[in-house]
Every structure is written in C-alpha cells, then in structure tokens.
Amino acid sequence: QVQLVESGGGLVQPGGSLRLSCAASGTIFSINVMGWYRQAPGKQRELVAVITSGGSADYPDFVKGRFTISRDNAKNTVNLQMNSLKPEDTAVYYCNAIIANRSYWGQGTQVTVSS
C-alpha cells in the first residue's frame, strides 16, 4: 500500500511564500510522475505542477514563474516552492504520484493567501 503525506500549508499574506512537501511511503519501486494539484471551494481540481522521474517539470500559465516543483527520487519526495502568492492561490493542495500506472493522492493541505 502506498501513502502520500503532505505538509507545509498554512496562512500567508499576498506576495508571500510557502513550501509544500510530500513524502511517499510503502512498497515503491519507482515513481513515474509526481505532481501537485489544487482545489478551491466550488471549483474543479486543477494541475499546478508536474515533474517526471528525469526531472522535467511543467506548469500551467497561471503559476509559471512563481511556483517551482522539485523531487528527490531516492527519498520519494516532491516539493512545491510557491512564491508571489495571490489570494486566488487559496485552495487545498494535493500531492499526486503515478506508480505502476496507478494514481495515488495525499489527503491535502490547506493554503490560504489573505491579508
């Protein structure tokens, strides 16, 4: 069984920064893709950042230049550095991992951007 546990959410003022972390545990041989998604109240879950095992990252335009995803393959961890945060970044952020063609999710961590 694979578990993903996120940490690092919280309350931050507009323009501030937060760093989210996610650790995968369980029977894991390799993780193909890891990513971060978010879901705001009343909205669909959306992709925020994704990174392959080789380190190739991709971002949607609304976070490009502000968010940076990174991973440690040896530790099965993925991080999301979020800078220049805006109120519209407020959401529950979820870690995702694709392992042996199965998708796993963390429980989510709340990020609130407000003055």
mmCIF file with all atom_site columns, C-alpha atoms in Angstrom:
data_model
loop_
_atom_site.group_PDB
_atom_site.id
_atom_site.type_symbol
_atom_site.label_atom_id
_atom_site.label_alt_id
_atom_site.label_comp_id
_atom_site.label_asym_id
_atom_site.label_entity_id
_atom_site.label_seq_id
_atom_site.pdbx_PDB_ins_code
_atom_site.Cartn_x
_atom_site.Cartn_y
_atom_site.Cartn_z
_atom_site.occupancy
_atom_site.B_iso_or_equiv
_atom_site.pdbx_formal_charge
_atom_site.auth_seq_id
_atom_site.auth_comp_id
_atom_site.auth_asym_id
_atom_site.auth_atom_id
_atom_site.pdbx_PDB_model_num
ATOM 1   C CA . GLN A 1 1   ? 0.000   0.000  0.000   1.00 0.00 ? 1   GLN A CA 1
ATOM 2   C CA . VAL A 1 2   ? 1.265   3.452  -0.917  1.00 0.00 ? 2   VAL A CA 1
ATOM 3   C CA . GLN A 1 3   ? 0.651   6.538  1.185   1.00 0.00 ? 3   GLN A CA 1
ATOM 4   C CA . LEU A 1 4   ? 1.334   10.172 0.360   1.00 0.00 ? 4   LEU A CA 1
ATOM 5   C CA . VAL A 1 5   ? 1.584   12.672 3.182   1.00 0.00 ? 5   VAL A CA 1
ATOM 6   C CA . GLU A 1 6   ? 1.694   16.417 2.539   1.00 0.00 ? 6   GLU A CA 1
ATOM 7   C CA . SER A 1 7   ? 2.944   19.141 4.841   1.00 0.00 ? 7   SER A CA 1
ATOM 8   C CA . GLY A 1 8   ? 3.713   22.841 4.750   1.00 0.00 ? 8   GLY A CA 1
ATOM 9   C CA . GLY A 1 9   ? 0.373   24.508 4.163   1.00 0.00 ? 9   GLY A CA 1
ATOM 10  C CA . GLY A 1 10  ? -0.853  27.471 6.129   1.00 0.00 ? 10  GLY A CA 1
ATOM 11  C CA . LEU A 1 11  ? -1.841  31.115 6.082   1.00 0.00 ? 11  LEU A CA 1
ATOM 12  C CA . VAL A 1 12  ? 0.314   33.611 4.212   1.00 0.00 ? 12  VAL A CA 1
ATOM 13  C CA . GLN A 1 13  ? -0.101  37.218 3.127   1.00 0.00 ? 13  GLN A CA 1
ATOM 14  C CA . PRO A 1 14  ? -0.326  38.155 -0.545  1.00 0.00 ? 14  PRO A CA 1
ATOM 15  C CA . GLY A 1 15  ? 3.146   38.294 -2.047  1.00 0.00 ? 15  GLY A CA 1
ATOM 16  C CA . GLY A 1 16  ? 4.460   35.799 0.462   1.00 0.00 ? 16  GLY A CA 1
ATOM 17  C CA . SER A 1 17  ? 5.921   32.321 0.028   1.00 0.00 ? 17  SER A CA 1
ATOM 18  C CA . LEU A 1 18  ? 5.186   28.804 1.177   1.00 0.00 ? 18  LEU A CA 1
ATOM 19  C CA . ARG A 1 19  ? 6.896   25.486 0.600   1.00 0.00 ? 19  ARG A CA 1
ATOM 20  C CA . LEU A 1 20  ? 4.846   22.306 0.403   1.00 0.00 ? 20  LEU A CA 1
ATOM 21  C CA . SER A 1 21  ? 6.356   18.877 0.831   1.00 0.00 ? 21  SER A CA 1
ATOM 22  C CA . CYS A 1 22  ? 5.040   15.412 0.104   1.00 0.00 ? 22  CYS A CA 1
ATOM 23  C CA . ALA A 1 23  ? 6.532   12.080 1.096   1.00 0.00 ? 23  ALA A CA 1
ATOM 24  C CA . ALA A 1 24  ? 5.530   8.768  -0.429  1.00 0.00 ? 24  ALA A CA 1
ATOM 25  C CA . SER A 1 25  ? 5.866   5.596  1.600   1.00 0.00 ? 25  SER A CA 1
ATOM 26  C CA . GLY A 1 26  ? 5.037   1.931  1.168   1.00 0.00 ? 26  GLY A CA 1
ATOM 27  C CA . THR A 1 27  ? 6.020   -0.593 -1.441  1.00 0.00 ? 27  THR A CA 1
ATOM 28  C CA . ILE A 1 28  ? 7.525   1.621  -4.107  1.00 0.00 ? 28  ILE A CA 1
ATOM 29  C CA . PHE A 1 29  ? 9.980   0.572  -6.783  1.00 0.00 ? 29  PHE A CA 1
ATOM 30  C CA . SER A 1 30  ? 9.852   3.774  -8.755  1.00 0.00 ? 30  SER A CA 1
ATOM 31  C CA . ILE A 1 31  ? 7.571   6.758  -9.201  1.00 0.00 ? 31  ILE A CA 1
ATOM 32  C CA . ASN A 1 32  ? 6.993   7.788  -12.784 1.00 0.00 ? 32  ASN A CA 1
ATOM 33  C CA . VAL A 1 33  ? 5.410   11.189 -12.323 1.00 0.00 ? 33  VAL A CA 1
ATOM 34  C CA . MET A 1 34  ? 4.775   13.306 -9.272  1.00 0.00 ? 34  MET A CA 1
ATOM 35  C CA . GLY A 1 35  ? 2.679   16.404 -9.168  1.00 0.00 ? 35  GLY A CA 1
ATOM 36  C CA . TRP A 1 36  ? 0.669   18.927 -7.248  1.00 0.00 ? 36  TRP A CA 1
ATOM 37  C CA . TYR A 1 37  ? -2.968  19.769 -7.800  1.00 0.00 ? 37  TYR A CA 1
ATOM 38  C CA . ARG A 1 38  ? -5.272  22.165 -6.043  1.00 0.00 ? 38  ARG A CA 1
ATOM 39  C CA . GLN A 1 39  ? -8.970  22.567 -5.480  1.00 0.00 ? 39  GLN A CA 1
ATOM 40  C CA . ALA A 1 40  ? -10.655 25.748 -4.388  1.00 0.00 ? 40  ALA A CA 1
ATOM 41  C CA . PRO A 1 41  ? -14.203 25.784 -2.979  1.00 0.00 ? 41  PRO A CA 1
ATOM 42  C CA . GLY A 1 42  ? -16.760 25.314 -5.729  1.00 0.00 ? 42  GLY A CA 1
ATOM 43  C CA . LYS A 1 43  ? -14.113 24.646 -8.356  1.00 0.00 ? 43  LYS A CA 1
ATOM 44  C CA . GLN A 1 44  ? -12.678 21.575 -10.034 1.00 0.00 ? 44  GLN A CA 1
ATOM 45  C CA . ARG A 1 45  ? -9.325  20.171 -9.055  1.00 0.00 ? 45  ARG A CA 1
ATOM 46  C CA . GLU A 1 46  ? -6.605  21.577 -11.307 1.00 0.00 ? 46  GLU A CA 1
ATOM 47  C CA . LEU A 1 47  ? -2.995  20.770 -12.068 1.00 0.00 ? 47  LEU A CA 1
ATOM 48  C CA . VAL A 1 48  ? -0.439  23.115 -10.512 1.00 0.00 ? 48  VAL A CA 1
ATOM 49  C CA . ALA A 1 49  ? 2.860   21.446 -11.360 1.00 0.00 ? 49  ALA A CA 1
ATOM 50  C CA . VAL A 1 50  ? 4.174   18.107 -12.534 1.00 0.00 ? 50  VAL A CA 1
ATOM 51  C CA . ILE A 1 51  ? 7.641   16.546 -12.690 1.00 0.00 ? 51  ILE A CA 1
ATOM 52  C CA . THR A 1 52  ? 8.914   13.358 -14.247 1.00 0.00 ? 52  THR A CA 1
ATOM 53  C CA . SER A 1 53  ? 11.427  10.956 -12.750 1.00 0.00 ? 53  SER A CA 1
ATOM 54  C CA . GLY A 1 54  ? 14.011  12.533 -15.037 1.00 0.00 ? 54  GLY A CA 1
ATOM 55  C CA . GLY A 1 55  ? 13.355  15.963 -13.613 1.00 0.00 ? 55  GLY A CA 1
ATOM 56  C CA . SER A 1 56  ? 11.362  17.522 -16.440 1.00 0.00 ? 56  SER A CA 1
ATOM 57  C CA . ALA A 1 57  ? 8.812   19.919 -14.997 1.00 0.00 ? 57  ALA A CA 1
ATOM 58  C CA . ASP A 1 58  ? 5.762   21.599 -16.426 1.00 0.00 ? 58  ASP A CA 1
ATOM 59  C CA . TYR A 1 59  ? 3.386   24.250 -15.123 1.00 0.00 ? 59  TYR A CA 1
ATOM 60  C CA . PRO A 1 60  ? 0.173   25.892 -16.240 1.00 0.00 ? 60  PRO A CA 1
ATOM 61  C CA . ASP A 1 61  ? 0.484   29.537 -17.175 1.00 0.00 ? 61  ASP A CA 1
ATOM 62  C CA . PHE A 1 62  ? -1.217  30.810 -14.029 1.00 0.00 ? 62  PHE A CA 1
ATOM 63  C CA . VAL A 1 63  ? 1.689   29.628 -11.807 1.00 0.00 ? 63  VAL A CA 1
ATOM 64  C CA . LYS A 1 64  ? 4.567   29.717 -14.274 1.00 0.00 ? 64  LYS A CA 1
ATOM 65  C CA . GLY A 1 65  ? 7.391   31.852 -12.923 1.00 0.00 ? 65  GLY A CA 1
ATOM 66  C CA . ARG A 1 66  ? 6.000   31.780 -9.379  1.00 0.00 ? 66  ARG A CA 1
ATOM 67  C CA . PHE A 1 67  ? 5.942   28.079 -8.444  1.00 0.00 ? 67  PHE A CA 1
ATOM 68  C CA . THR A 1 68  ? 8.789   25.576 -8.653  1.00 0.00 ? 68  THR A CA 1
ATOM 69  C CA . ILE A 1 69  ? 8.446   21.821 -8.283  1.00 0.00 ? 69  ILE A CA 1
ATOM 70  C CA . SER A 1 70  ? 11.332  19.566 -7.299  1.00 0.00 ? 70  SER A CA 1
ATOM 71  C CA . ARG A 1 71  ? 11.731  15.952 -6.280  1.00 0.00 ? 71  ARG A CA 1
ATOM 72  C CA . ASP A 1 72  ? 14.169  13.598 -4.615  1.00 0.00 ? 72  ASP A CA 1
ATOM 73  C CA . ASN A 1 73  ? 13.891  10.184 -6.243  1.00 0.00 ? 73  ASN A CA 1
ATOM 74  C CA . ALA A 1 74  ? 15.960  8.485  -3.550  1.00 0.00 ? 74  ALA A CA 1
ATOM 75  C CA . LYS A 1 75  ? 13.637  9.741  -0.812  1.00 0.00 ? 75  LYS A CA 1
ATOM 76  C CA . ASN A 1 76  ? 10.393  9.559  -2.825  1.00 0.00 ? 76  ASN A CA 1
ATOM 77  C CA . THR A 1 77  ? 9.600   13.161 -2.002  1.00 0.00 ? 77  THR A CA 1
ATOM 78  C CA . VAL A 1 78  ? 8.305   16.072 -4.008  1.00 0.00 ? 78  VAL A CA 1
ATOM 79  C CA . ASN A 1 79  ? 8.270   19.736 -3.025  1.00 0.00 ? 79  ASN A CA 1
ATOM 80  C CA . LEU A 1 80  ? 6.465   22.798 -4.292  1.00 0.00 ? 80  LEU A CA 1
ATOM 81  C CA . GLN A 1 81  ? 8.013   26.195 -3.689  1.00 0.00 ? 81  GLN A CA 1
ATOM 82  C CA . MET A 1 82  ? 5.348   28.855 -4.064  1.00 0.00 ? 82  MET A CA 1
ATOM 83  C CA . ASN A 1 83  ? 6.382   32.493 -4.335  1.00 0.00 ? 83  ASN A CA 1
ATOM 84  C CA . SER A 1 84  ? 4.479   35.698 -5.012  1.00 0.00 ? 84  SER A CA 1
ATOM 85  C CA . LEU A 1 85  ? 1.311   34.105 -3.728  1.00 0.00 ? 85  LEU A CA 1
ATOM 86  C CA . LYS A 1 86  ? -2.021  35.633 -4.623  1.00 0.00 ? 86  LYS A CA 1
ATOM 87  C CA . PRO A 1 87  ? -5.421  35.353 -2.932  1.00 0.00 ? 87  PRO A CA 1
ATOM 88  C CA . GLU A 1 88  ? -6.604  33.270 -5.890  1.00 0.00 ? 88  GLU A CA 1
ATOM 89  C CA . ASP A 1 89  ? -3.989  30.653 -4.960  1.00 0.00 ? 89  ASP A CA 1
ATOM 90  C CA . THR A 1 90  ? -6.074  29.817 -1.923  1.00 0.00 ? 90  THR A CA 1
ATOM 91  C CA . ALA A 1 91  ? -7.065  26.158 -2.120  1.00 0.00 ? 91  ALA A CA 1
ATOM 92  C CA . VAL A 1 92  ? -6.451  22.692 -0.766  1.00 0.00 ? 92  VAL A CA 1
ATOM 93  C CA . TYR A 1 93  ? -3.271  21.399 -2.384  1.00 0.00 ? 93  TYR A CA 1
ATOM 94  C CA . TYR A 1 94  ? -2.928  17.711 -3.142  1.00 0.00 ? 94  TYR A CA 1
ATOM 95  C CA . CYS A 1 95  ? 0.143   15.648 -3.891  1.00 0.00 ? 95  CYS A CA 1
ATOM 96  C CA . ASN A 1 96  ? -0.155  13.033 -6.634  1.00 0.00 ? 96  ASN A CA 1
ATOM 97  C CA . ALA A 1 97  ? 2.070   10.161 -7.688  1.00 0.00 ? 97  ALA A CA 1
ATOM 98  C CA . ILE A 1 98  ? 1.816   7.754  -10.606 1.00 0.00 ? 98  ILE A CA 1
ATOM 99  C CA . ILE A 1 99  ? 3.230   4.388  -9.566  1.00 0.00 ? 99  ILE A CA 1
ATOM 100 C CA . ALA A 1 100 ? 2.957   1.326  -11.790 1.00 0.00 ? 100 ALA A CA 1
ATOM 101 C CA . ASN A 1 101 ? 0.191   3.033  -13.778 1.00 0.00 ? 101 ASN A CA 1
ATOM 102 C CA . ARG A 1 102 ? -1.858  3.721  -10.635 1.00 0.00 ? 102 ARG A CA 1
ATOM 103 C CA . SER A 1 103 ? -2.615  7.180  -9.333  1.00 0.00 ? 103 SER A CA 1
ATOM 104 C CA . TYR A 1 104 ? -2.215  7.922  -5.643  1.00 0.00 ? 104 TYR A CA 1
ATOM 105 C CA . TRP A 1 105 ? -3.311  11.032 -3.740  1.00 0.00 ? 105 TRP A CA 1
ATOM 106 C CA . GLY A 1 106 ? -2.415  12.631 -0.477  1.00 0.00 ? 106 GLY A CA 1
ATOM 107 C CA . GLN A 1 107 ? -5.001  13.917 1.968   1.00 0.00 ? 107 GLN A CA 1
ATOM 108 C CA . GLY A 1 108 ? -4.419  17.541 1.020   1.00 0.00 ? 108 GLY A CA 1
ATOM 109 C CA . THR A 1 109 ? -3.055  20.578 2.804   1.00 0.00 ? 109 THR A CA 1
ATOM 110 C CA . GLN A 1 110 ? -4.796  23.948 3.048   1.00 0.00 ? 110 GLN A CA 1
ATOM 111 C CA . VAL A 1 111 ? -3.110  27.035 1.641   1.00 0.00 ? 111 VAL A CA 1
ATOM 112 C CA . THR A 1 112 ? -4.767  30.347 2.434   1.00 0.00 ? 112 THR A CA 1
ATOM 113 C CA . VAL A 1 113 ? -3.489  33.613 0.981   1.00 0.00 ? 113 VAL A CA 1
ATOM 114 C CA . SER A 1 114 ? -5.056  36.552 2.759   1.00 0.00 ? 114 SER A CA 1
ATOM 115 C CA . SER A 1 115 ? -4.160  39.818 4.413   1.00 0.00 ? 115 SER A CA 1
#
